[in-house]
Structures are given as C-alpha cells and as structure tokens.
C-alpha positions as protocol buffer text, in pm:
chain_id: "A"
residue {
  index: 1
  type: MET
  ca { x: -3741 y: -2466 z: -2721 }
}
residue {
  index: 2
  type: SER
  ca { x: -3559 y: -2587 z: -2410 }
}
residue {
  index: 3
  type: PRO
  ca { x: -3634 y: -2601 z: -2037 }
}
residue {
  index: 4
  type: ARG
  ca { x: -3607 y: -2276 z: -1849 }
}
residue {
  index: 5
  type: SER
  ca { x: -3622 y: -2174 z: -1487 }
}
residue {
  index: 6
  type: PHE
  ca { x: -3967 y: -2117 z: -1339 }
}
residue {
  index: 7
  type: LEU
  ca { x: -3808 y: -1818 z: -1163 }
}
residue {
  index: 8
  type: LEU
  ca { x: -3752 y: -1627 z: -1487 }
}
residue {
  index: 9
  type: ASP
  ca { x: -3996 y: -1445 z: -1711 }
}
residue {
  index: 10
  type: ASP
  ca { x: -3935 y: -1439 z: -2086 }
}
residue {
  index: 11
  type: ARG
  ca { x: -3717 y: -1127 z: -2081 }
}
residue {
  index: 12
  type: LEU
  ca { x: -3496 y: -1249 z: -1798 }
}
residue {
  index: 13
  type: ASN
  ca { x: -3467 y: -1594 z: -1951 }
}
residue {
  index: 14
  type: ASP
  ca { x: -3361 y: -1446 z: -2284 }
}
residue {
  index: 15
  type: TYR
  ca { x: -3105 y: -1231 z: -2102 }
}
residue {
  index: 16
  type: VAL
  ca { x: -2962 y: -1526 z: -1906 }
}
residue {
  index: 17
  type: VAL
  ca { x: -2937 y: -1746 z: -2215 }
}
residue {
  index: 18
  type: GLY
  ca { x: -2794 y: -1458 z: -2416 }
}
residue {
  index: 19
  type: HIS
  ca { x: -2515 y: -1417 z: -2161 }
}
residue {
  index: 20
  type: THR
  ca { x: -2435 y: -1786 z: -2127 }
}
residue {
  index: 21
  type: GLU
  ca { x: -2193 y: -1996 z: -2332 }
}
residue {
  index: 22
  type: PRO
  ca { x: -2395 y: -2071 z: -2648 }
}
residue {
  index: 23
  type: ALA
  ca { x: -2489 y: -2423 z: -2749 }
}
residue {
  index: 24
  type: ASP
  ca { x: -2278 y: -2569 z: -3027 }
}
residue {
  index: 25
  type: PRO
  ca { x: -2434 y: -2751 z: -3327 }
}
residue {
  index: 26
  type: VAL
  ca { x: -2416 y: -3089 z: -3152 }
}
residue {
  index: 27
  type: MET
  ca { x: -2612 y: -2956 z: -2856 }
}
residue {
  index: 28
  type: VAL
  ca { x: -2860 y: -2779 z: -3083 }
}
residue {
  index: 29
  type: ARG
  ca { x: -2934 y: -3099 z: -3274 }
}
residue {
  index: 30
  type: LEU
  ca { x: -2965 y: -3298 z: -2952 }
}
residue {
  index: 31
  type: THR
  ca { x: -3211 y: -3042 z: -2814 }
}
residue {
  index: 32
  type: GLU
  ca { x: -3415 y: -3061 z: -3135 }
}
residue {
  index: 33
  type: ARG
  ca { x: -3432 y: -3443 z: -3116 }
}
residue {
  index: 34
  type: THR
  ca { x: -3532 y: -3424 z: -2753 }
}
residue {
  index: 35
  type: VAL
  ca { x: -3801 y: -3163 z: -2809 }
}
residue {
  index: 36
  type: ALA
  ca { x: -3949 y: -3388 z: -3078 }
}
residue {
  index: 37
  type: LEU
  ca { x: -4029 y: -3641 z: -2804 }
}
residue {
  index: 38
  type: GLY
  ca { x: -4304 y: -3413 z: -2674 }
}
residue {
  index: 39
  type: ASP
  ca { x: -4381 y: -3393 z: -2304 }
}
residue {
  index: 40
  type: PRO
  ca { x: -4077 y: -3595 z: -2188 }
}
residue {
  index: 41
  type: ALA
  ca { x: -3855 y: -3319 z: -2330 }
}
residue {
  index: 42
  type: GLY
  ca { x: -3914 y: -3128 z: -2008 }
}
residue {
  index: 43
  type: MET
  ca { x: -3660 y: -3359 z: -1845 }
}
residue {
  index: 44
  type: GLN
  ca { x: -3376 y: -3214 z: -2052 }
}
residue {
  index: 45
  type: VAL
  ca { x: -3149 y: -2966 z: -1876 }
}
residue {
  index: 46
  type: GLY
  ca { x: -3160 y: -2610 z: -2006 }
}
residue {
  index: 47
  type: PRO
  ca { x: -2871 y: -2417 z: -2165 }
}
residue {
  index: 48
  type: ASP
  ca { x: -2767 y: -2233 z: -1849 }
}
residue {
  index: 49
  type: GLN
  ca { x: -2759 y: -2553 z: -1646 }
}
residue {
  index: 50
  type: ALA
  ca { x: -2574 y: -2733 z: -1924 }
}
residue {
  index: 51
  type: ALA
  ca { x: -2301 y: -2469 z: -1929 }
}
residue {
  index: 52
  type: PHE
  ca { x: -2279 y: -2477 z: -1549 }
}
residue {
  index: 53
  type: LEU
  ca { x: -2222 y: -2855 z: -1548 }
}
residue {
  index: 54
  type: THR
  ca { x: -1931 y: -2826 z: -1791 }
}
residue {
  index: 55
  type: MET
  ca { x: -1786 y: -2535 z: -1594 }
}
residue {
  index: 56
  type: LEU
  ca { x: -1813 y: -2714 z: -1258 }
}
residue {
  index: 57
  type: THR
  ca { x: -1658 y: -3030 z: -1402 }
}
residue {
  index: 58
  type: ARG
  ca { x: -1360 y: -2833 z: -1534 }
}
residue {
  index: 59
  type: PHE
  ca { x: -1327 y: -2625 z: -1218 }
}
residue {
  index: 60
  type: ALA
  ca { x: -1320 y: -2937 z: -999 }
}
residue {
  index: 61
  type: GLY
  ca { x: -1067 y: -3119 z: -1220 }
}
residue {
  index: 62
  type: VAL
  ca { x: -1304 y: -3414 z: -1244 }
}
residue {
  index: 63
  type: ARG
  ca { x: -1158 y: -3743 z: -1361 }
}
residue {
  index: 64
  type: SER
  ca { x: -1424 y: -3980 z: -1223 }
}
residue {
  index: 65
  type: ALA
  ca { x: -1792 y: -3885 z: -1259 }
}
residue {
  index: 66
  type: VAL
  ca { x: -2123 y: -4064 z: -1214 }
}
residue {
  index: 67
  type: GLU
  ca { x: -2463 y: -3964 z: -1347 }
}
residue {
  index: 68
  type: VAL
  ca { x: -2791 y: -4116 z: -1228 }
}
residue {
  index: 69
  type: GLY
  ca { x: -3060 y: -4045 z: -1486 }
}
residue {
  index: 70
  type: THR
  ca { x: -2931 y: -3981 z: -1837 }
}
residue {
  index: 71
  type: PHE
  ca { x: -3242 y: -3939 z: -2056 }
}
residue {
  index: 72
  type: THR
  ca { x: -3124 y: -3820 z: -2401 }
}
residue {
  index: 73
  type: GLY
  ca { x: -2776 y: -3738 z: -2282 }
}
residue {
  index: 74
  type: THR
  ca { x: -2750 y: -3359 z: -2259 }
}
residue {
  index: 75
  type: SER
  ca { x: -2607 y: -3343 z: -1907 }
}
residue {
  index: 76
  type: ALA
  ca { x: -2374 y: -3635 z: -1977 }
}
residue {
  index: 77
  type: LEU
  ca { x: -2244 y: -3462 z: -2289 }
}
residue {
  index: 78
  type: CYS
  ca { x: -2174 y: -3149 z: -2084 }
}
residue {
  index: 79
  type: ILE
  ca { x: -2000 y: -3337 z: -1802 }
}
residue {
  index: 80
  type: ALA
  ca { x: -1793 y: -3545 z: -2044 }
}
residue {
  index: 81
  type: ARG
  ca { x: -1676 y: -3232 z: -2221 }
}
residue {
  index: 82
  type: GLY
  ca { x: -1545 y: -3093 z: -1892 }
}
residue {
  index: 83
  type: LEU
  ca { x: -1354 y: -3402 z: -1778 }
}
residue {
  index: 84
  type: ALA
  ca { x: -981 y: -3384 z: -1720 }
}
residue {
  index: 85
  type: ASP
  ca { x: -757 y: -3584 z: -1953 }
}
residue {
  index: 86
  type: GLY
  ca { x: -828 y: -3954 z: -1909 }
}
residue {
  index: 87
  type: GLY
  ca { x: -1150 y: -3883 z: -1720 }
}
residue {
  index: 88
  type: ARG
  ca { x: -1449 y: -4117 z: -1730 }
}
residue {
  index: 89
  type: LEU
  ca { x: -1822 y: -4077 z: -1678 }
}
residue {
  index: 90
  type: LEU
  ca { x: -2049 y: -4364 z: -1571 }
}
residue {
  index: 91
  type: CYS
  ca { x: -2412 y: -4310 z: -1672 }
}
residue {
  index: 92
  type: CYS
  ca { x: -2700 y: -4500 z: -1511 }
}
residue {
  index: 93
  type: ASP
  ca { x: -3040 y: -4518 z: -1681 }
}
residue {
  index: 94
  type: VAL
  ca { x: -3324 y: -4764 z: -1744 }
}
residue {
  index: 95
  type: SER
  ca { x: -3426 y: -4662 z: -2097 }
}
residue {
  index: 96
  type: GLU
  ca { x: -3266 y: -4809 z: -2407 }
}
residue {
  index: 97
  type: GLU
  ca { x: -3489 y: -4590 z: -2625 }
}
residue {
  index: 98
  type: TRP
  ca { x: -3396 y: -4250 z: -2484 }
}
residue {
  index: 99
  type: THR
  ca { x: -3031 y: -4331 z: -2428 }
}
residue {
  index: 100
  type: ALA
  ca { x: -3001 y: -4437 z: -2794 }
}
residue {
  index: 101
  type: ILE
  ca { x: -3044 y: -4067 z: -2873 }
}
residue {
  index: 102
  type: ALA
  ca { x: -2776 y: -3994 z: -2614 }
}
residue {
  index: 103
  type: ARG
  ca { x: -2532 y: -4238 z: -2771 }
}
residue {
  index: 104
  type: ASP
  ca { x: -2572 y: -4069 z: -3110 }
}
residue {
  index: 105
  type: ALA
  ca { x: -2501 y: -3726 z: -2960 }
}
residue {
  index: 106
  type: TRP
  ca { x: -2201 y: -3849 z: -2762 }
}
residue {
  index: 107
  type: SER
  ca { x: -2054 y: -4000 z: -3075 }
}
residue {
  index: 108
  type: GLU
  ca { x: -2118 y: -3685 z: -3277 }
}
residue {
  index: 109
  type: GLY
  ca { x: -1965 y: -3476 z: -2999 }
}
residue {
  index: 110
  type: GLY
  ca { x: -1655 y: -3696 z: -2981 }
}
residue {
  index: 111
  type: VAL
  ca { x: -1698 y: -3793 z: -2615 }
}
residue {
  index: 112
  type: ASP
  ca { x: -1838 y: -4146 z: -2647 }
}
residue {
  index: 113
  type: ASP
  ca { x: -1500 y: -4293 z: -2552 }
}
residue {
  index: 114
  type: ARG
  ca { x: -1524 y: -4119 z: -2213 }
}
residue {
  index: 115
  type: ILE
  ca { x: -1870 y: -4249 z: -2122 }
}
residue {
  index: 116
  type: GLU
  ca { x: -1987 y: -4588 z: -1999 }
}
residue {
  index: 117
  type: LEU
  ca { x: -2364 y: -4639 z: -2002 }
}
residue {
  index: 118
  type: ARG
  ca { x: -2518 y: -4905 z: -1780 }
}
residue {
  index: 119
  type: ILE
  ca { x: -2884 y: -4989 z: -1835 }
}
residue {
  index: 120
  type: GLY
  ca { x: -3065 y: -5100 z: -1521 }
}
residue {
  index: 121
  type: PRO
  ca { x: -3187 y: -4963 z: -1188 }
}
residue {
  index: 122
  type: GLY
  ca { x: -2947 y: -4692 z: -1080 }
}
residue {
  index: 123
  type: ILE
  ca { x: -2946 y: -4802 z: -719 }
}
residue {
  index: 124
  type: ASP
  ca { x: -2820 y: -5147 z: -820 }
}
residue {
  index: 125
  type: THR
  ca { x: -2543 y: -4998 z: -1033 }
}
residue {
  index: 126
  type: LEU
  ca { x: -2431 y: -4769 z: -752 }
}
residue {
  index: 127
  type: ALA
  ca { x: -2444 y: -5040 z: -487 }
}
residue {
  index: 128
  type: ALA
  ca { x: -2219 y: -5260 z: -702 }
}
residue {
  index: 129
  type: LEU
  ca { x: -1947 y: -4995 z: -732 }
}
residue {
  index: 130
  type: PRO
  ca { x: -1627 y: -5036 z: -529 }
}
residue {
  index: 131
  type: PRO
  ca { x: -1658 y: -4870 z: -188 }
}
residue {
  index: 132
  type: ASP
  ca { x: -1340 y: -4665 z: -230 }
}
residue {
  index: 133
  type: PRO
  ca { x: -1381 y: -4285 z: -220 }
}
residue {
  index: 134
  type: THR
  ca { x: -1276 y: -4213 z: -577 }
}
residue {
  index: 135
  type: ILE
  ca { x: -1570 y: -4027 z: -734 }
}
residue {
  index: 136
  type: ASP
  ca { x: -1505 y: -3659 z: -804 }
}
residue {
  index: 137
  type: LEU
  ca { x: -1854 y: -3557 z: -921 }
}
residue {
  index: 138
  type: ALA
  ca { x: -2200 y: -3713 z: -914 }
}
residue {
  index: 139
  type: PHE
  ca { x: -2509 y: -3573 z: -1087 }
}
residue {
  index: 140
  type: ILE
  ca { x: -2852 y: -3697 z: -978 }
}
residue {
  index: 141
  type: ASP
  ca { x: -3145 y: -3636 z: -1213 }
}
residue {
  index: 142
  type: ALA
  ca { x: -3361 y: -3947 z: -1202 }
}
residue {
  index: 143
  type: ASP
  ca { x: -3673 y: -4065 z: -1020 }
}
residue {
  index: 144
  type: LYS
  ca { x: -3725 y: -3827 z: -730 }
}
residue {
  index: 145
  type: THR
  ca { x: -3823 y: -4098 z: -482 }
}
residue {
  index: 146
  type: GLY
  ca { x: -3480 y: -4253 z: -528 }
}
residue {
  index: 147
  type: TYR
  ca { x: -3276 y: -3939 z: -458 }
}
residue {
  index: 148
  type: VAL
  ca { x: -3198 y: -4009 z: -92 }
}
residue {
  index: 149
  type: SER
  ca { x: -3100 y: -4369 z: -168 }
}
residue {
  index: 150
  type: TYR
  ca { x: -2870 y: -4256 z: -449 }
}
residue {
  index: 151
  type: TYR
  ca { x: -2718 y: -3996 z: -218 }
}
residue {
  index: 152
  type: GLU
  ca { x: -2645 y: -4250 z: 53 }
}
residue {
  index: 153
  type: GLU
  ca { x: -2468 y: -4477 z: -196 }
}
residue {
  index: 154
  type: LEU
  ca { x: -2267 y: -4192 z: -345 }
}
residue {
  index: 155
  type: VAL
  ca { x: -2144 y: -3994 z: -45 }
}
residue {
  index: 156
  type: PRO
  ca { x: -1914 y: -4270 z: 92 }
}
residue {
  index: 157
  type: ARG
  ca { x: -1769 y: -4310 z: -258 }
}
residue {
  index: 158
  type: LEU
  ca { x: -1693 y: -3939 z: -299 }
}
residue {
  index: 159
  type: ARG
  ca { x: -1334 y: -3830 z: -249 }
}
residue {
  index: 160
  type: PRO
  ca { x: -1281 y: -3548 z: 2 }
}
residue {
  index: 161
  type: GLY
  ca { x: -1367 y: -3232 z: -188 }
}
residue {
  index: 162
  type: GLY
  ca { x: -1592 y: -3424 z: -429 }
}
residue {
  index: 163
  type: TRP
  ca { x: -1931 y: -3295 z: -538 }
}
residue {
  index: 164
  type: ILE
  ca { x: -2291 y: -3416 z: -561 }
}
residue {
  index: 165
  type: VAL
  ca { x: -2532 y: -3209 z: -768 }
}
residue {
  index: 166
  type: ALA
  ca { x: -2903 y: -3294 z: -750 }
}
residue {
  index: 167
  type: ASP
  ca { x: -3144 y: -3150 z: -1006 }
}
residue {
  index: 168
  type: ASN
  ca { x: -3504 y: -3023 z: -971 }
}
residue {
  index: 169
  type: THR
  ca { x: -3473 y: -2957 z: -600 }
}
residue {
  index: 170
  type: LEU
  ca { x: -3699 y: -2651 z: -602 }
}
residue {
  index: 171
  type: TRP
  ca { x: -3955 y: -2846 z: -809 }
}
residue {
  index: 172
  type: GLY
  ca { x: -4118 y: -2552 z: -979 }
}
residue {
  index: 173
  type: GLY
  ca { x: -4148 y: -2370 z: -647 }
}
residue {
  index: 174
  type: THR
  ca { x: -4377 y: -2632 z: -495 }
}
residue {
  index: 175
  type: ILE
  ca { x: -4101 y: -2735 z: -255 }
}
residue {
  index: 176
  type: VAL
  ca { x: -4225 y: -2458 z: -20 }
}
residue {
  index: 177
  type: ASP
  ca { x: -4597 y: -2513 z: -75 }
}
residue {
  index: 178
  type: PRO
  ca { x: -4732 y: -2680 z: 241 }
}
residue {
  index: 179
  type: ASP
  ca { x: -5042 y: -2793 z: 55 }
}
residue {
  index: 180
  type: ASN
  ca { x: -4836 y: -2991 z: -194 }
}
residue {
  index: 181
  type: THR
  ca { x: -4781 y: -3336 z: -46 }
}
residue {
  index: 182
  type: GLU
  ca { x: -4726 y: -3524 z: -371 }
}
residue {
  index: 183
  type: THR
  ca { x: -4479 y: -3811 z: -351 }
}
residue {
  index: 184
  type: ALA
  ca { x: -4211 y: -3647 z: -565 }
}
residue {
  index: 185
  type: THR
  ca { x: -4234 y: -3319 z: -376 }
}
residue {
  index: 186
  type: GLU
  ca { x: -4201 y: -3490 z: -39 }
}
residue {
  index: 187
  type: ALA
  ca { x: -3907 y: -3693 z: -170 }
}
residue {
  index: 188
  type: LEU
  ca { x: -3725 y: -3379 z: -280 }
}
residue {
  index: 189
  type: ARG
  ca { x: -3791 y: -3215 z: 55 }
}
residue {
  index: 190
  type: ALA
  ca { x: -3643 y: -3522 z: 223 }
}
residue {
  index: 191
  type: TYR
  ca { x: -3337 y: -3500 z: -2 }
}
residue {
  index: 192
  type: ASN
  ca { x: -3274 y: -3133 z: 71 }
}
residue {
  index: 193
  type: ASP
  ca { x: -3321 y: -3193 z: 444 }
}
residue {
  index: 194
  type: ARG
  ca { x: -3083 y: -3489 z: 438 }
}
residue {
  index: 195
  type: ALA
  ca { x: -2810 y: -3308 z: 249 }
}
residue {
  index: 196
  type: THR
  ca { x: -2838 y: -2997 z: 468 }
}
residue {
  index: 197
  type: ALA
  ca { x: -2820 y: -3198 z: 793 }
}
residue {
  index: 198
  type: ASP
  ca { x: -2536 y: -3429 z: 683 }
}
residue {
  index: 199
  type: ASP
  ca { x: -2210 y: -3338 z: 857 }
}
residue {
  index: 200
  type: ARG
  ca { x: -2013 y: -3521 z: 590 }
}
residue {
  index: 201
  type: VAL
  ca { x: -2085 y: -3246 z: 336 }
}
residue {
  index: 202
  type: MET
  ca { x: -2146 y: -2877 z: 304 }
}
residue {
  index: 203
  type: THR
  ca { x: -2450 y: -2787 z: 96 }
}
residue {
  index: 204
  type: VAL
  ca { x: -2598 y: -2493 z: -91 }
}
residue {
  index: 205
  type: VAL
  ca { x: -2922 y: -2479 z: -289 }
}
residue {
  index: 206
  type: LEU
  ca { x: -2882 y: -2279 z: -609 }
}
residue {
  index: 207
  type: ALA
  ca { x: -3177 y: -2104 z: -769 }
}
residue {
  index: 208
  type: LEU
  ca { x: -3060 y: -2218 z: -1112 }
}
residue {
  index: 209
  type: ALA
  ca { x: -3295 y: -2388 z: -1355 }
}
residue {
  index: 210
  type: ASP
  ca { x: -3543 y: -2592 z: -1144 }
}
residue {
  index: 211
  type: GLY
  ca { x: -3314 y: -2577 z: -843 }
}
residue {
  index: 212
  type: LEU
  ca { x: -2979 y: -2747 z: -789 }
}
residue {
  index: 213
  type: THR
  ca { x: -2871 y: -2879 z: -451 }
}
residue {
  index: 214
  type: VAL
  ca { x: -2492 y: -2880 z: -453 }
}
residue {
  index: 215
  type: SER
  ca { x: -2304 y: -3067 z: -181 }
}
residue {
  index: 216
  type: GLN
  ca { x: -1928 y: -3093 z: -136 }
}
residue {
  index: 217
  type: LYS
  ca { x: -1770 y: -3362 z: 79 }
}
residue {
  index: 218
  type: ARG
  ca { x: -1564 y: -3228 z: 364 }
}
C-alpha cells in the first residue's frame, strides 16, 4: 500500500505504477515501515512521485538541494539518489521519531553521506541559511500553513534556473471547492496564487499525485 493520486481509479493507478520505474528493495522496505505507522503513512510520497523527484534532480544537475518536511525519508532518498557527484541535501523536520526511520533507509540505500538532517522548525533553519543564490532544488512537503513562508525564504536562495516543488497543492481536489475554507486548504490556495503571480519564477501545476506546484527561477 502506498499513496496514490485522487485523480486515478484503481485500473489507471495500476497502469501508471506499472509503467513507472519500479521501487527497489530499499524503497519497498521503507514503504512497509511507513505503512505500519497507520494513518500518518498518507504523508509518504507515492511511487510515481518518487520516481519523478529522482528524474527531476538528475535532469536539473542538482548539487545543492533542500527539503522542508522529511517524514520517514522517501522523498529525501529519491532526491539524494539523483544528486550530481558531490551533491548535498539538507533536510528540515521536527520529528526525531519519524526521521529515525529515514536515517535507517538512507544508510541502507547508501546515501546517508549526502544528507544533512536538521531537527527544528523549518522556517528557522531556512532563515539561518546564507543568503547567496546557491540552491538548485527545493522540495516543500511540510505543514501547509507554512508553505508561503518557506517559499519566501527559498526563492532568493535559488540560483537562476533553480526549482521549487511543492507537494499536495491540489489537496485531494478540494483546492477548487468554494465551500472548503479549512485552514490548510486556504493556505495551499495562497501558495499557488503566490507562486503563479511571482515574476521571479515561472510556474506550472502538475496533476501528479496530490498535485505538485513546480516553479523555476528566471
């Protein structure tokens, strides 16, 4: 069991997964450990999104990456695997418990030497980074109310041509439901509006997984 797009029925989901780079044993074991957590397992990225993150990282020649919201480490594992030689990934999370699972998987997957994990509020970690535009790729998948703040810290630190990918930005389809005014939904609407209106980047929303808003710095 792993997360799947709300846009796909069972047959389409099986087709998509069946035509996507298959998970290796490390990823399979990490998924099994995550599923065993119960309801929180829904925060794990699915196999199609996982493969996309590795592909994008390789395509962009990423050497410096930042992730906000690590959970059990699936997305970080995928990004780390796609890094160029000598590349590094900085992971920001608040949970020692869940990231302990991540550390095990990174070690098993042979990428732990490429990843630095900082435990604490992500906004504090980002604000403390040097202001230089050196980040090649940022992945945001944390508390939804913090998305815009994370974005504003990251965009100035992105190199020209660098990428920000934000997860869950279609939010199960509720993003277009005018009757849904829940805090997380409104926060994601604000994020999509901000990224679309920002002249510093060009943005596209992908109907992949639960929605990915992908922005590239001009």
